[in-house]
Each structure stands twice: as C-alpha cells, then as structure tokens.
Amino acid sequence: MKAIRFHAHGGPEVLRLEEVPDPVIGPGEALVRVRACALNHLDLWQRRGLRRVAIPLPHISGSDVAGVVVGSTGSNLPAGLRVMVQPGISCGRCLACLSGADNECPDYEVLGYRNHPGGYAELTKVPVQNLVPLPDSVSFVDAAAFPLTFVTAWHMLVTRAQLQRGEDILVLAAGSGVGQAAVQVARLIGARVIATAGSDAKLERARALGAVEGINHHTQDIAEEVKRLTGRRGVDVVVEHVGAATWAKSIRSLARNGRLVTCGATTGGDVGIDVLALFSKRLSILGSYMGTKAELVRAAGHFFAGDLRPAIDRTYPLADAAAAQQRLEESGQFGKIVLEV
Ligand code: ZN
C-alpha cells in the first residue's frame, strides 16, 4: 500500500509518500481501507519529536479515520461496511476498561501515535470494537473529522465540567478542532456560548455553529470582554486547550464556583496559578484526556441525526500531507483539515 511516513523528526519536509507493506491483522482486529483521515495537533508534535515520548521510526501518523472494512478476525462485520474509527485503543480487560472508562486504561494508546500506525495510508488496522458503522448520509470526510475532537469535547463538557443548560461557557480558539466541537456540544446542551478566535471571519463561523458572542483575541482582552458580556459575573465554564498564552485570562474569566476544563496546551504547559483566585472564588481545575468509546457512540448519535457536524476547513489528497500539516501549523484554519485517500 501507499502511506505517508517520516523516518526522522523535523518539519513537514520529512513526510514521504512511500510503498510499504500492508498491515496484517491479528485476533479481534479489522483491516480498514482508509477513505479519509483528519489531522490533529498530535500529528505535528510527534513529527517534530517529543521530549518524553519515543516514536518508533519510520512512523505513520493519523488518528481520525473513516473508511470501509476490508476484513476482520473474530467478528461478523461484513466486508464493505462503511465505518468511522474510535481513535482510543485500550486493553478491554482491566478494571478501567470493564467500568467503561477505557480512556483511563493503563495500556491506553491512540491510533497513529507511538505503537499504532495510523490513517495517513491506504490501509490501517484497528480492534473491531473501535469501529462505528456509518449511515449512508454521512460522508467519509465528515466522519473522519468527527471522532477525536468531538469525543474530547464531549468528555470535557458533559463528563468533566458537567455543563448545564443555561450556564455561560467560554470556548477558546473556536476555529480549532476542539474549539469548533466544544461550541457545538455546548449549544446542544443549551449553554450560552462565548467564543474567541483570531479573526472576525472566524468569529462569524463560530456564531454559525452556535456561539452567541465572539471575542477577537488579537484585538480584544478576553477577560475584560467576558466581564462585559456577563455583567461582571464571569462564565461558569472555560474550555482551555491553549495553555500558557491564555491561562491567566481564562482564570480571570471565571465566575465564583467556575470550572476550568483543559485538554491541552498548544502554547506551552507551564502556567502560573493564582492560588488566591483559586480559593477565594472556589474554582475547580479539571484535566481531561480523550474520552470513552461509549461517549463517542453517544456523540455520534447526535452527529448522525444532524445535530452536530464537524466544521471542515479544507481537504487535501494523501500525497499532499506536508502541505496539509503546514496549514495546521500556521493556524489559519477554521475546523478540521482532512486528507482524502
Ligand atoms: Zn484496559
């Protein structure tokens, strides 16, 4: 099969289109013909090289896959079934997995990261329990753009922050993958969404997804605007995934008893914490990582019913993966960048 691999860490130029052996499935696995694969920041970090995580080289990235089942072992899934793939791979036997908290499995891995070659390829293999059948009405591009960001947003808002109807929520960088998903999940719950983005055009798109207020984080002060928009009260929940560049403003934007939920730190993880604000305002800081298979299936129900729909920025052919990653690196996008295979 053809695949995009990197043999050394570096810029987008290390990505190479190559002929590589087809994956061989083991017990309980399915072979999937990839039709679309969405990009995530994880793809960039592993390509550049990580301080604490060794990536076996050469490596095939790609965590968000939609495609067609070619065959499987130990299941009766028909060949030709259209599927999207849950990116979280877990053992299925430990207490966390058996309790339905498979994202807390000690052996948790993500497709396209470390030991699991991903979807920048014509074929990939995954455990059969990671397959979610697709209705005919959902395209492969939309399906590939859904799993990682929506399961992450669902876990952050529904499970960790327990966002309630009528609450105020601030979603940072609404044009990012997690941002556009969080705006939509919050709107679905019935919260009032304030979104930030780096341009007025992106804020328009965030409003179309369900944000009622927008803050241009290049020209306006996030915390001051939040105070103005909430009558000095602040928001009940902040969706953080930016880190060092926004953390202090996120804390200042919270109302009493507010919850900050974070799933990432694209600008760096070393944030100062104002403990005075933390205790005097009774704030909660909640960490969140991926989400469970059950949460993805639940969110997918809303996706298939048309209530959630991933924002697609642009698609590229597989061979242009380097240009696609370059676009994600430059943060010009609104929504998901997807490779068509
Ligand atoms: Zn497990």
mmCIF file of C-alpha atoms and ligand atoms in Angstrom:
data_model
loop_
_atom_site.group_PDB
_atom_site.id
_atom_site.type_symbol
_atom_site.label_atom_id
_atom_site.label_comp_id
_atom_site.label_asym_id
_atom_site.label_seq_id
_atom_site.Cartn_x
_atom_site.Cartn_y
_atom_site.Cartn_z
ATOM 1 C CA MET A 1 0.000 0.000 0.000
ATOM 2 C CA LYS A 2 0.945 3.663 -0.207
ATOM 3 C CA ALA A 3 1.490 5.592 3.012
ATOM 4 C CA ILE A 4 2.953 8.843 4.263
ATOM 5 C CA ARG A 5 5.804 8.122 6.685
ATOM 6 C CA PHE A 6 8.589 10.020 8.421
ATOM 7 C CA HIS A 7 11.971 8.410 9.113
ATOM 8 C CA ALA A 8 13.354 11.287 11.184
ATOM 9 C CA HIS A 9 11.835 14.128 13.215
ATOM 10 C CA GLY A 10 11.617 17.606 11.725
ATOM 11 C CA GLY A 11 9.456 19.944 9.651
ATOM 12 C CA PRO A 12 6.750 18.930 7.141
ATOM 13 C CA GLU A 13 9.526 18.104 4.632
ATOM 14 C CA VAL A 14 10.308 14.839 6.492
ATOM 15 C CA LEU A 15 6.945 13.383 5.364
ATOM 16 C CA ARG A 16 7.386 10.975 2.451
ATOM 17 C CA LEU A 17 4.909 9.125 0.266
ATOM 18 C CA GLU A 18 6.197 5.542 0.132
ATOM 19 C CA GLU A 19 5.245 1.999 -0.802
ATOM 20 C CA VAL A 20 5.066 -0.001 2.461
ATOM 21 C CA PRO A 21 3.828 -3.500 3.404
ATOM 22 C CA ASP A 22 0.077 -3.868 4.044
ATOM 23 C CA PRO A 23 -0.878 -4.198 7.735
ATOM 24 C CA VAL A 24 -1.506 -7.794 8.873
ATOM 25 C CA ILE A 25 -4.457 -8.185 11.244
ATOM 26 C CA GLY A 26 -4.321 -10.254 14.427
ATOM 27 C CA PRO A 27 -7.167 -11.735 16.521
ATOM 28 C CA GLY A 28 -10.021 -9.278 17.118
ATOM 29 C CA GLU A 29 -8.740 -6.782 14.561
ATOM 30 C CA ALA A 30 -10.208 -5.319 11.384
ATOM 31 C CA LEU A 31 -8.446 -4.134 8.259
ATOM 32 C CA VAL A 32 -9.890 -0.815 7.080
ATOM 33 C CA ARG A 33 -9.463 0.774 3.646
ATOM 34 C CA VAL A 34 -8.920 4.424 4.575
ATOM 35 C CA ARG A 35 -11.053 6.877 2.600
ATOM 36 C CA ALA A 36 -10.389 9.970 4.730
ATOM 37 C CA CYS A 37 -8.117 10.861 7.642
ATOM 38 C CA ALA A 38 -8.308 14.115 9.612
ATOM 39 C CA LEU A 39 -5.280 15.937 11.031
ATOM 40 C CA ASN A 40 -4.706 16.732 14.704
ATOM 41 C CA HIS A 41 -2.030 18.692 16.581
ATOM 42 C CA LEU A 42 -0.798 15.322 17.839
ATOM 43 C CA ASP A 43 0.424 14.653 14.279
ATOM 44 C CA LEU A 44 2.607 17.778 14.411
ATOM 45 C CA TRP A 45 4.067 17.115 17.858
ATOM 46 C CA GLN A 46 5.118 13.556 17.042
ATOM 47 C CA ARG A 47 6.592 14.612 13.702
ATOM 48 C CA ARG A 48 8.660 17.339 15.406
ATOM 49 C CA GLY A 49 9.692 14.908 18.175
ATOM 50 C CA LEU A 50 8.620 14.802 21.817
ATOM 51 C CA ARG A 51 10.848 15.152 24.858
ATOM 52 C CA ARG A 52 9.198 12.433 26.959
ATOM 53 C CA VAL A 53 7.757 10.074 24.325
ATOM 54 C CA ALA A 54 9.782 7.997 21.865
ATOM 55 C CA ILE A 55 8.075 7.482 18.497
ATOM 56 C CA PRO A 56 9.235 4.267 16.753
ATOM 57 C CA LEU A 57 10.543 5.222 13.283
ATOM 58 C CA PRO A 58 9.572 5.150 10.494
ATOM 59 C CA HIS A 59 6.080 6.171 11.580
ATOM 60 C CA ILE A 60 2.614 6.576 10.014
ATOM 61 C CA SER A 61 0.509 9.285 11.726
ATOM 62 C CA GLY A 62 -3.257 9.780 11.617
ATOM 63 C CA SER A 63 -5.735 9.281 14.486
ATOM 64 C CA ASP A 64 -9.064 10.141 12.828
ATOM 65 C CA VAL A 65 -10.062 7.613 10.192
ATOM 66 C CA ALA A 66 -13.148 6.824 8.152
ATOM 67 C CA GLY A 67 -13.256 4.100 5.545
ATOM 68 C CA VAL A 68 -14.514 0.677 4.546
ATOM 69 C CA VAL A 69 -13.992 -2.680 6.273
ATOM 70 C CA VAL A 70 -11.848 -4.997 4.123
ATOM 71 C CA GLY A 71 -11.951 -7.938 6.531
ATOM 72 C CA SER A 72 -11.710 -8.887 10.209
ATOM 73 C CA THR A 73 -10.937 -11.777 12.532
ATOM 74 C CA GLY A 74 -13.264 -12.876 15.314
ATOM 75 C CA SER A 75 -16.196 -10.748 14.205
ATOM 76 C CA ASN A 76 -19.094 -10.945 11.783
ATOM 77 C CA LEU A 77 -18.593 -7.422 10.408
ATOM 78 C CA PRO A 78 -19.293 -7.596 6.670
ATOM 79 C CA ALA A 79 -16.627 -6.533 4.184
ATOM 80 C CA GLY A 80 -17.673 -3.250 2.593
ATOM 81 C CA LEU A 81 -19.174 -1.832 5.818
ATOM 82 C CA ARG A 82 -18.669 1.962 5.975
ATOM 83 C CA VAL A 83 -17.158 2.919 9.336
ATOM 84 C CA MET A 84 -15.527 5.639 11.376
ATOM 85 C CA VAL A 85 -12.835 4.653 13.838
ATOM 86 C CA GLN A 86 -12.690 5.407 17.557
ATOM 87 C CA PRO A 87 -9.046 6.506 17.972
ATOM 88 C CA GLY A 88 -8.565 5.335 21.584
ATOM 89 C CA ILE A 89 -7.107 1.808 21.804
ATOM 90 C CA SER A 90 -7.371 0.039 25.163
ATOM 91 C CA CYS A 91 -6.905 -3.491 26.530
ATOM 92 C CA GLY A 92 -10.601 -4.285 27.085
ATOM 93 C CA ARG A 93 -9.812 -6.423 30.170
ATOM 94 C CA CYS A 94 -8.685 -4.125 33.003
ATOM 95 C CA LEU A 95 -10.907 -2.555 35.669
ATOM 96 C CA ALA A 96 -10.970 0.815 33.879
ATOM 97 C CA CYS A 97 -11.985 -0.774 30.565
ATOM 98 C CA LEU A 98 -14.592 -3.025 32.190
ATOM 99 C CA SER A 99 -16.000 0.014 34.033
ATOM 100 C CA GLY A 100 -16.446 1.858 30.736
ATOM 101 C CA ALA A 101 -13.592 4.270 31.458
ATOM 102 C CA ASP A 102 -11.416 2.888 28.680
ATOM 103 C CA ASN A 103 -9.580 6.225 28.292
ATOM 104 C CA GLU A 104 -8.109 5.513 31.762
ATOM 105 C CA CYS A 105 -6.746 2.088 30.717
ATOM 106 C CA PRO A 106 -3.074 1.707 31.818
ATOM 107 C CA ASP A 107 -2.319 0.408 28.302
ATOM 108 C CA TYR A 108 -4.205 3.243 26.580
ATOM 109 C CA GLU A 109 -2.869 4.192 23.160
ATOM 110 C CA VAL A 110 -4.095 6.418 20.362
ATOM 111 C CA LEU A 111 -4.295 5.294 16.735
ATOM 112 C CA GLY A 112 -1.491 6.900 14.735
ATOM 113 C CA TYR A 113 0.617 7.599 17.819
ATOM 114 C CA ARG A 114 3.572 5.586 19.174
ATOM 115 C CA ASN A 115 2.903 1.882 18.555
ATOM 116 C CA HIS A 116 -0.165 2.052 16.320
ATOM 117 C CA PRO A 117 0.451 3.104 12.697
ATOM 118 C CA GLY A 118 -2.400 5.408 11.684
ATOM 119 C CA GLY A 119 -4.504 6.608 8.812
ATOM 120 C CA TYR A 120 -2.059 8.512 6.565
ATOM 121 C CA ALA A 121 -2.214 5.358 4.437
ATOM 122 C CA GLU A 122 -4.405 3.338 2.103
ATOM 123 C CA LEU A 123 -4.991 0.691 4.803
ATOM 124 C CA THR A 124 -4.918 0.604 8.592
ATOM 125 C CA LYS A 125 -5.801 -1.960 11.244
ATOM 126 C CA VAL A 126 -7.764 -1.426 14.464
ATOM 127 C CA PRO A 127 -9.540 -3.536 17.114
ATOM 128 C CA VAL A 128 -13.060 -4.404 15.917
ATOM 129 C CA GLN A 129 -14.607 -2.717 18.984
ATOM 130 C CA ASN A 130 -13.213 0.608 17.701
ATOM 131 C CA LEU A 131 -15.428 0.565 14.599
ATOM 132 C CA VAL A 132 -18.585 2.703 14.485
ATOM 133 C CA PRO A 133 -20.827 1.898 11.460
ATOM 134 C CA LEU A 134 -21.760 4.971 9.393
ATOM 135 C CA PRO A 135 -25.156 5.800 7.911
ATOM 136 C CA ASP A 136 -25.085 6.374 4.130
ATOM 137 C CA SER A 137 -25.979 10.038 4.682
ATOM 138 C CA VAL A 138 -22.597 10.781 6.348
ATOM 139 C CA SER A 139 -19.594 11.389 4.070
ATOM 140 C CA PHE A 140 -16.166 9.883 4.772
ATOM 141 C CA VAL A 141 -14.673 13.390 5.092
ATOM 142 C CA ASP A 142 -17.224 14.453 7.734
ATOM 143 C CA ALA A 143 -16.853 11.116 9.529
ATOM 144 C CA ALA A 144 -13.043 11.355 9.663
ATOM 145 C CA ALA A 145 -13.329 14.882 11.085
ATOM 146 C CA PHE A 146 -15.542 13.765 13.950
ATOM 147 C CA PRO A 147 -14.049 11.266 16.433
ATOM 148 C CA LEU A 148 -11.052 12.769 18.248
ATOM 149 C CA THR A 149 -12.227 16.349 18.683
ATOM 150 C CA PHE A 150 -15.849 15.510 19.457
ATOM 151 C CA VAL A 151 -15.074 12.710 21.918
ATOM 152 C CA THR A 152 -12.621 15.111 23.585
ATOM 153 C CA ALA A 153 -15.161 17.959 23.729
ATOM 154 C CA TRP A 154 -17.915 15.614 24.936
ATOM 155 C CA HIS A 155 -15.743 14.258 27.765
ATOM 156 C CA MET A 156 -14.679 17.798 28.753
ATOM 157 C CA LEU A 157 -18.140 19.392 28.824
ATOM 158 C CA VAL A 158 -20.534 16.580 29.687
ATOM 159 C CA THR A 159 -18.464 14.326 31.931
ATOM 160 C CA ARG A 160 -15.793 16.538 33.498
ATOM 161 C CA ALA A 161 -17.326 20.032 33.671
ATOM 162 C CA GLN A 162 -20.947 18.773 33.848
ATOM 163 C CA LEU A 163 -22.084 21.791 31.864
ATOM 164 C CA GLN A 164 -25.741 22.643 32.494
ATOM 165 C CA ARG A 165 -28.451 24.180 30.354
ATOM 166 C CA GLY A 166 -28.446 27.958 30.816
ATOM 167 C CA GLU A 167 -24.839 28.230 32.009
ATOM 168 C CA ASP A 168 -22.318 30.580 30.394
ATOM 169 C CA ILE A 169 -19.280 28.983 28.763
ATOM 170 C CA LEU A 170 -16.157 30.475 27.199
ATOM 171 C CA VAL A 171 -14.633 28.415 24.363
ATOM 172 C CA LEU A 172 -11.089 29.452 23.445
ATOM 173 C CA ALA A 173 -9.924 29.295 19.819
ATOM 174 C CA ALA A 174 -13.261 28.284 18.353
ATOM 175 C CA GLY A 175 -11.643 27.737 14.955
ATOM 176 C CA SER A 176 -9.525 24.860 16.263
ATOM 177 C CA GLY A 177 -10.681 21.244 16.080
ATOM 178 C CA VAL A 178 -11.563 21.025 19.765
ATOM 179 C CA GLY A 179 -12.943 24.582 19.741
ATOM 180 C CA GLN A 180 -15.497 24.054 16.973
ATOM 181 C CA ALA A 181 -16.584 20.779 18.599
ATOM 182 C CA ALA A 182 -16.934 22.396 22.050
ATOM 183 C CA VAL A 183 -19.070 25.245 20.659
ATOM 184 C CA GLN A 184 -21.458 22.711 19.136
ATOM 185 C CA VAL A 185 -21.638 20.378 22.160
ATOM 186 C CA ALA A 186 -22.256 23.378 24.455
ATOM 187 C CA ARG A 187 -25.017 24.653 22.168
ATOM 188 C CA LEU A 188 -26.569 21.152 22.151
ATOM 189 C CA ILE A 189 -26.616 21.152 25.976
ATOM 190 C CA GLY A 190 -28.292 24.564 25.945
ATOM 191 C CA ALA A 191 -25.474 26.681 27.376
ATOM 192 C CA ARG A 192 -24.748 30.266 26.277
ATOM 193 C CA VAL A 193 -21.505 30.143 24.293
ATOM 194 C CA ILE A 194 -18.927 32.939 24.159
ATOM 195 C CA ALA A 195 -16.249 32.040 21.602
ATOM 196 C CA THR A 196 -12.804 33.507 20.940
ATOM 197 C CA ALA A 197 -10.952 33.454 17.621
ATOM 198 C CA GLY A 198 -8.113 35.318 15.933
ATOM 199 C CA SER A 199 -10.174 36.987 13.197
ATOM 200 C CA ASP A 200 -13.650 38.413 12.677
ATOM 201 C CA ALA A 201 -14.232 35.945 9.814
ATOM 202 C CA LYS A 202 -13.598 33.036 12.198
ATOM 203 C CA LEU A 203 -15.934 34.607 14.770
ATOM 204 C CA GLU A 204 -18.671 34.703 12.118
ATOM 205 C CA ARG A 205 -18.217 30.976 11.552
ATOM 206 C CA ALA A 206 -18.262 30.335 15.315
ATOM 207 C CA ARG A 207 -21.595 32.174 15.508
ATOM 208 C CA ALA A 208 -22.947 29.988 12.712
ATOM 209 C CA LEU A 209 -22.058 26.936 14.844
ATOM 210 C CA GLY A 210 -23.933 28.268 17.870
ATOM 211 C CA ALA A 211 -21.819 30.881 19.671
ATOM 212 C CA VAL A 212 -23.918 33.886 20.737
ATOM 213 C CA GLU A 213 -20.963 36.190 21.463
ATOM 214 C CA GLY A 214 -17.496 36.458 19.948
ATOM 215 C CA ILE A 215 -14.192 37.876 21.200
ATOM 216 C CA ASN A 216 -11.327 38.613 18.810
ATOM 217 C CA HIS A 217 -8.357 37.534 20.941
ATOM 218 C CA HIS A 218 -5.925 39.541 18.805
ATOM 219 C CA THR A 219 -7.689 42.874 19.249
ATOM 220 C CA GLN A 220 -9.648 42.455 22.489
ATOM 221 C CA ASP A 221 -8.810 41.440 26.080
ATOM 222 C CA ILE A 222 -10.564 38.119 26.695
ATOM 223 C CA ALA A 223 -11.186 38.553 30.441
ATOM 224 C CA GLU A 224 -12.392 42.166 30.096
ATOM 225 C CA GLU A 225 -14.799 41.209 27.314
ATOM 226 C CA VAL A 226 -16.113 38.237 29.292
ATOM 227 C CA LYS A 227 -16.770 40.525 32.262
ATOM 228 C CA ARG A 228 -18.592 42.964 30.000
ATOM 229 C CA LEU A 229 -20.675 40.256 28.292
ATOM 230 C CA THR A 230 -21.689 38.631 31.600
ATOM 231 C CA GLY A 231 -22.429 41.796 33.604
ATOM 232 C CA ARG A 232 -19.115 41.451 35.586
ATOM 233 C CA ARG A 233 -20.085 37.932 36.725
ATOM 234 C CA GLY A 234 -17.783 35.773 34.584
ATOM 235 C CA VAL A 235 -18.514 32.429 32.954
ATOM 236 C CA ASP A 236 -19.365 29.127 34.636
ATOM 237 C CA VAL A 237 -17.017 27.080 32.455
ATOM 238 C CA VAL A 238 -13.889 27.812 30.404
ATOM 239 C CA VAL A 239 -12.736 25.339 27.741
ATOM 240 C CA GLU A 240 -8.907 25.590 27.797
ATOM 241 C CA HIS A 241 -6.587 23.942 25.299
ATOM 242 C CA VAL A 242 -4.201 26.821 24.591
ATOM 243 C CA GLY A 243 -2.140 26.852 27.814
ATOM 244 C CA ALA A 244 0.497 29.437 28.729
ATOM 245 C CA ALA A 245 -0.728 32.172 26.349
ATOM 246 C CA THR A 246 -4.287 32.276 27.746
ATOM 247 C CA TRP A 247 -4.286 30.589 31.179
ATOM 248 C CA ALA A 248 -4.283 33.738 33.353
ATOM 249 C CA LYS A 249 -7.076 35.284 31.263
ATOM 250 C CA SER A 250 -9.068 32.054 31.482
ATOM 251 C CA ILE A 251 -8.834 32.075 35.296
ATOM 252 C CA ARG A 252 -9.836 35.764 35.391
ATOM 253 C CA SER A 253 -12.852 34.998 33.170
ATOM 254 C CA LEU A 254 -14.385 32.533 35.639
ATOM 255 C CA ALA A 255 -17.362 33.283 37.874
ATOM 256 C CA ARG A 256 -17.483 32.148 41.507
ATOM 257 C CA ASN A 257 -17.573 28.304 41.599
ATOM 258 C CA GLY A 258 -16.429 28.312 37.972
ATOM 259 C CA ARG A 259 -14.789 25.297 36.353
ATOM 260 C CA LEU A 260 -11.811 25.437 34.028
ATOM 261 C CA VAL A 261 -11.514 22.257 31.975
ATOM 262 C CA THR A 262 -8.330 21.685 29.975
ATOM 263 C CA CYS A 263 -7.327 19.096 27.382
ATOM 264 C CA GLY A 264 -4.158 20.641 26.002
ATOM 265 C CA ALA A 265 -1.535 23.370 25.949
ATOM 266 C CA THR A 266 -0.579 24.227 22.374
ATOM 267 C CA THR A 267 1.367 27.311 23.557
ATOM 268 C CA GLY A 268 3.116 25.540 26.461
ATOM 269 C CA GLY A 269 2.122 23.803 29.677
ATOM 270 C CA ASP A 270 3.999 25.924 32.191
ATOM 271 C CA VAL A 271 1.203 28.160 33.514
ATOM 272 C CA GLY A 272 1.316 30.158 36.729
ATOM 273 C CA ILE A 273 -1.649 29.500 39.024
ATOM 274 C CA ASP A 274 -3.056 32.345 41.127
ATOM 275 C CA VAL A 275 -3.920 30.413 44.286
ATOM 276 C CA LEU A 276 -5.661 33.473 45.772
ATOM 277 C CA ALA A 277 -8.179 33.432 42.928
ATOM 278 C CA LEU A 278 -8.453 29.648 43.150
ATOM 279 C CA PHE A 279 -9.613 29.534 46.783
ATOM 280 C CA SER A 280 -11.399 32.844 47.100
ATOM 281 C CA LYS A 281 -13.541 32.172 44.011
ATOM 282 C CA ARG A 282 -13.844 28.412 44.832
ATOM 283 C CA LEU A 283 -12.656 27.470 41.362
ATOM 284 C CA SER A 284 -12.195 23.950 40.015
ATOM 285 C CA ILE A 285 -9.480 22.998 37.537
ATOM 286 C CA LEU A 286 -10.331 19.820 35.651
ATOM 287 C CA GLY A 287 -7.967 17.816 33.459
ATOM 288 C CA SER A 288 -9.432 15.856 30.573
ATOM 289 C CA TYR A 289 -7.864 13.430 28.108
ATOM 290 C CA MET A 290 -9.693 11.970 25.123
ATOM 291 C CA GLY A 291 -12.980 10.259 26.041
ATOM 292 C CA THR A 292 -14.548 6.820 26.213
ATOM 293 C CA LYS A 293 -15.874 4.611 23.444
ATOM 294 C CA ALA A 294 -19.367 4.967 24.919
ATOM 295 C CA GLU A 295 -19.100 8.768 24.836
ATOM 296 C CA LEU A 296 -18.121 8.674 21.162
ATOM 297 C CA VAL A 297 -21.114 6.458 20.349
ATOM 298 C CA ARG A 298 -23.394 8.827 22.283
ATOM 299 C CA ALA A 299 -21.996 11.900 20.499
ATOM 300 C CA ALA A 300 -22.201 10.040 17.170
ATOM 301 C CA GLY A 301 -25.957 9.660 17.654
ATOM 302 C CA HIS A 302 -26.252 13.467 17.566
ATOM 303 C CA PHE A 303 -23.865 13.602 14.586
ATOM 304 C CA PHE A 304 -25.877 11.081 12.583
ATOM 305 C CA ALA A 305 -29.115 12.898 13.476
ATOM 306 C CA GLY A 306 -27.656 16.151 12.086
ATOM 307 C CA ASP A 307 -27.375 17.996 15.435
ATOM 308 C CA LEU A 308 -23.560 18.014 15.417
ATOM 309 C CA ARG A 309 -21.472 18.467 12.301
ATOM 310 C CA PRO A 310 -17.703 18.891 12.194
ATOM 311 C CA ALA A 311 -16.563 22.116 10.547
ATOM 312 C CA ILE A 312 -14.339 21.223 7.590
ATOM 313 C CA ASP A 313 -11.617 23.698 6.703
ATOM 314 C CA ARG A 314 -10.096 22.083 3.637
ATOM 315 C CA THR A 315 -9.302 18.669 2.163
ATOM 316 C CA TYR A 316 -6.040 17.535 0.558
ATOM 317 C CA PRO A 317 -5.046 14.376 -1.301
ATOM 318 C CA LEU A 318 -2.924 11.974 0.801
ATOM 319 C CA ALA A 319 0.176 12.854 -1.247
ATOM 320 C CA ASP A 320 -0.113 16.485 -0.048
ATOM 321 C CA ALA A 321 0.050 15.634 3.678
ATOM 322 C CA ALA A 322 3.016 18.011 4.146
ATOM 323 C CA ALA A 323 1.014 20.974 2.786
ATOM 324 C CA ALA A 324 -1.936 19.969 4.967
ATOM 325 C CA GLN A 325 0.250 19.889 8.105
ATOM 326 C CA GLN A 326 1.767 23.225 7.121
ATOM 327 C CA ARG A 327 -1.720 24.740 7.108
ATOM 328 C CA LEU A 328 -2.471 23.358 10.586
ATOM 329 C CA GLU A 329 0.892 24.684 11.809
ATOM 330 C CA GLU A 330 0.051 28.206 10.592
ATOM 331 C CA SER A 331 -3.301 28.205 12.490
ATOM 332 C CA GLY A 332 -5.103 29.724 9.501
ATOM 333 C CA GLN A 333 -7.799 27.076 9.517
ATOM 334 C CA PHE A 334 -11.331 27.017 10.791
ATOM 335 C CA GLY A 335 -12.256 23.457 11.679
ATOM 336 C CA LYS A 336 -10.726 20.236 10.510
ATOM 337 C CA ILE A 337 -8.164 19.638 7.777
ATOM 338 C CA VAL A 338 -8.785 16.255 6.137
ATOM 339 C CA LEU A 339 -6.721 14.018 3.859
ATOM 340 C CA GLU A 340 -8.692 12.160 1.186
ATOM 341 C CA VAL A 341 -7.225 8.769 0.334
HETATM 342 ZN ZN ZN B 1 -7.752 -1.610 29.868
#
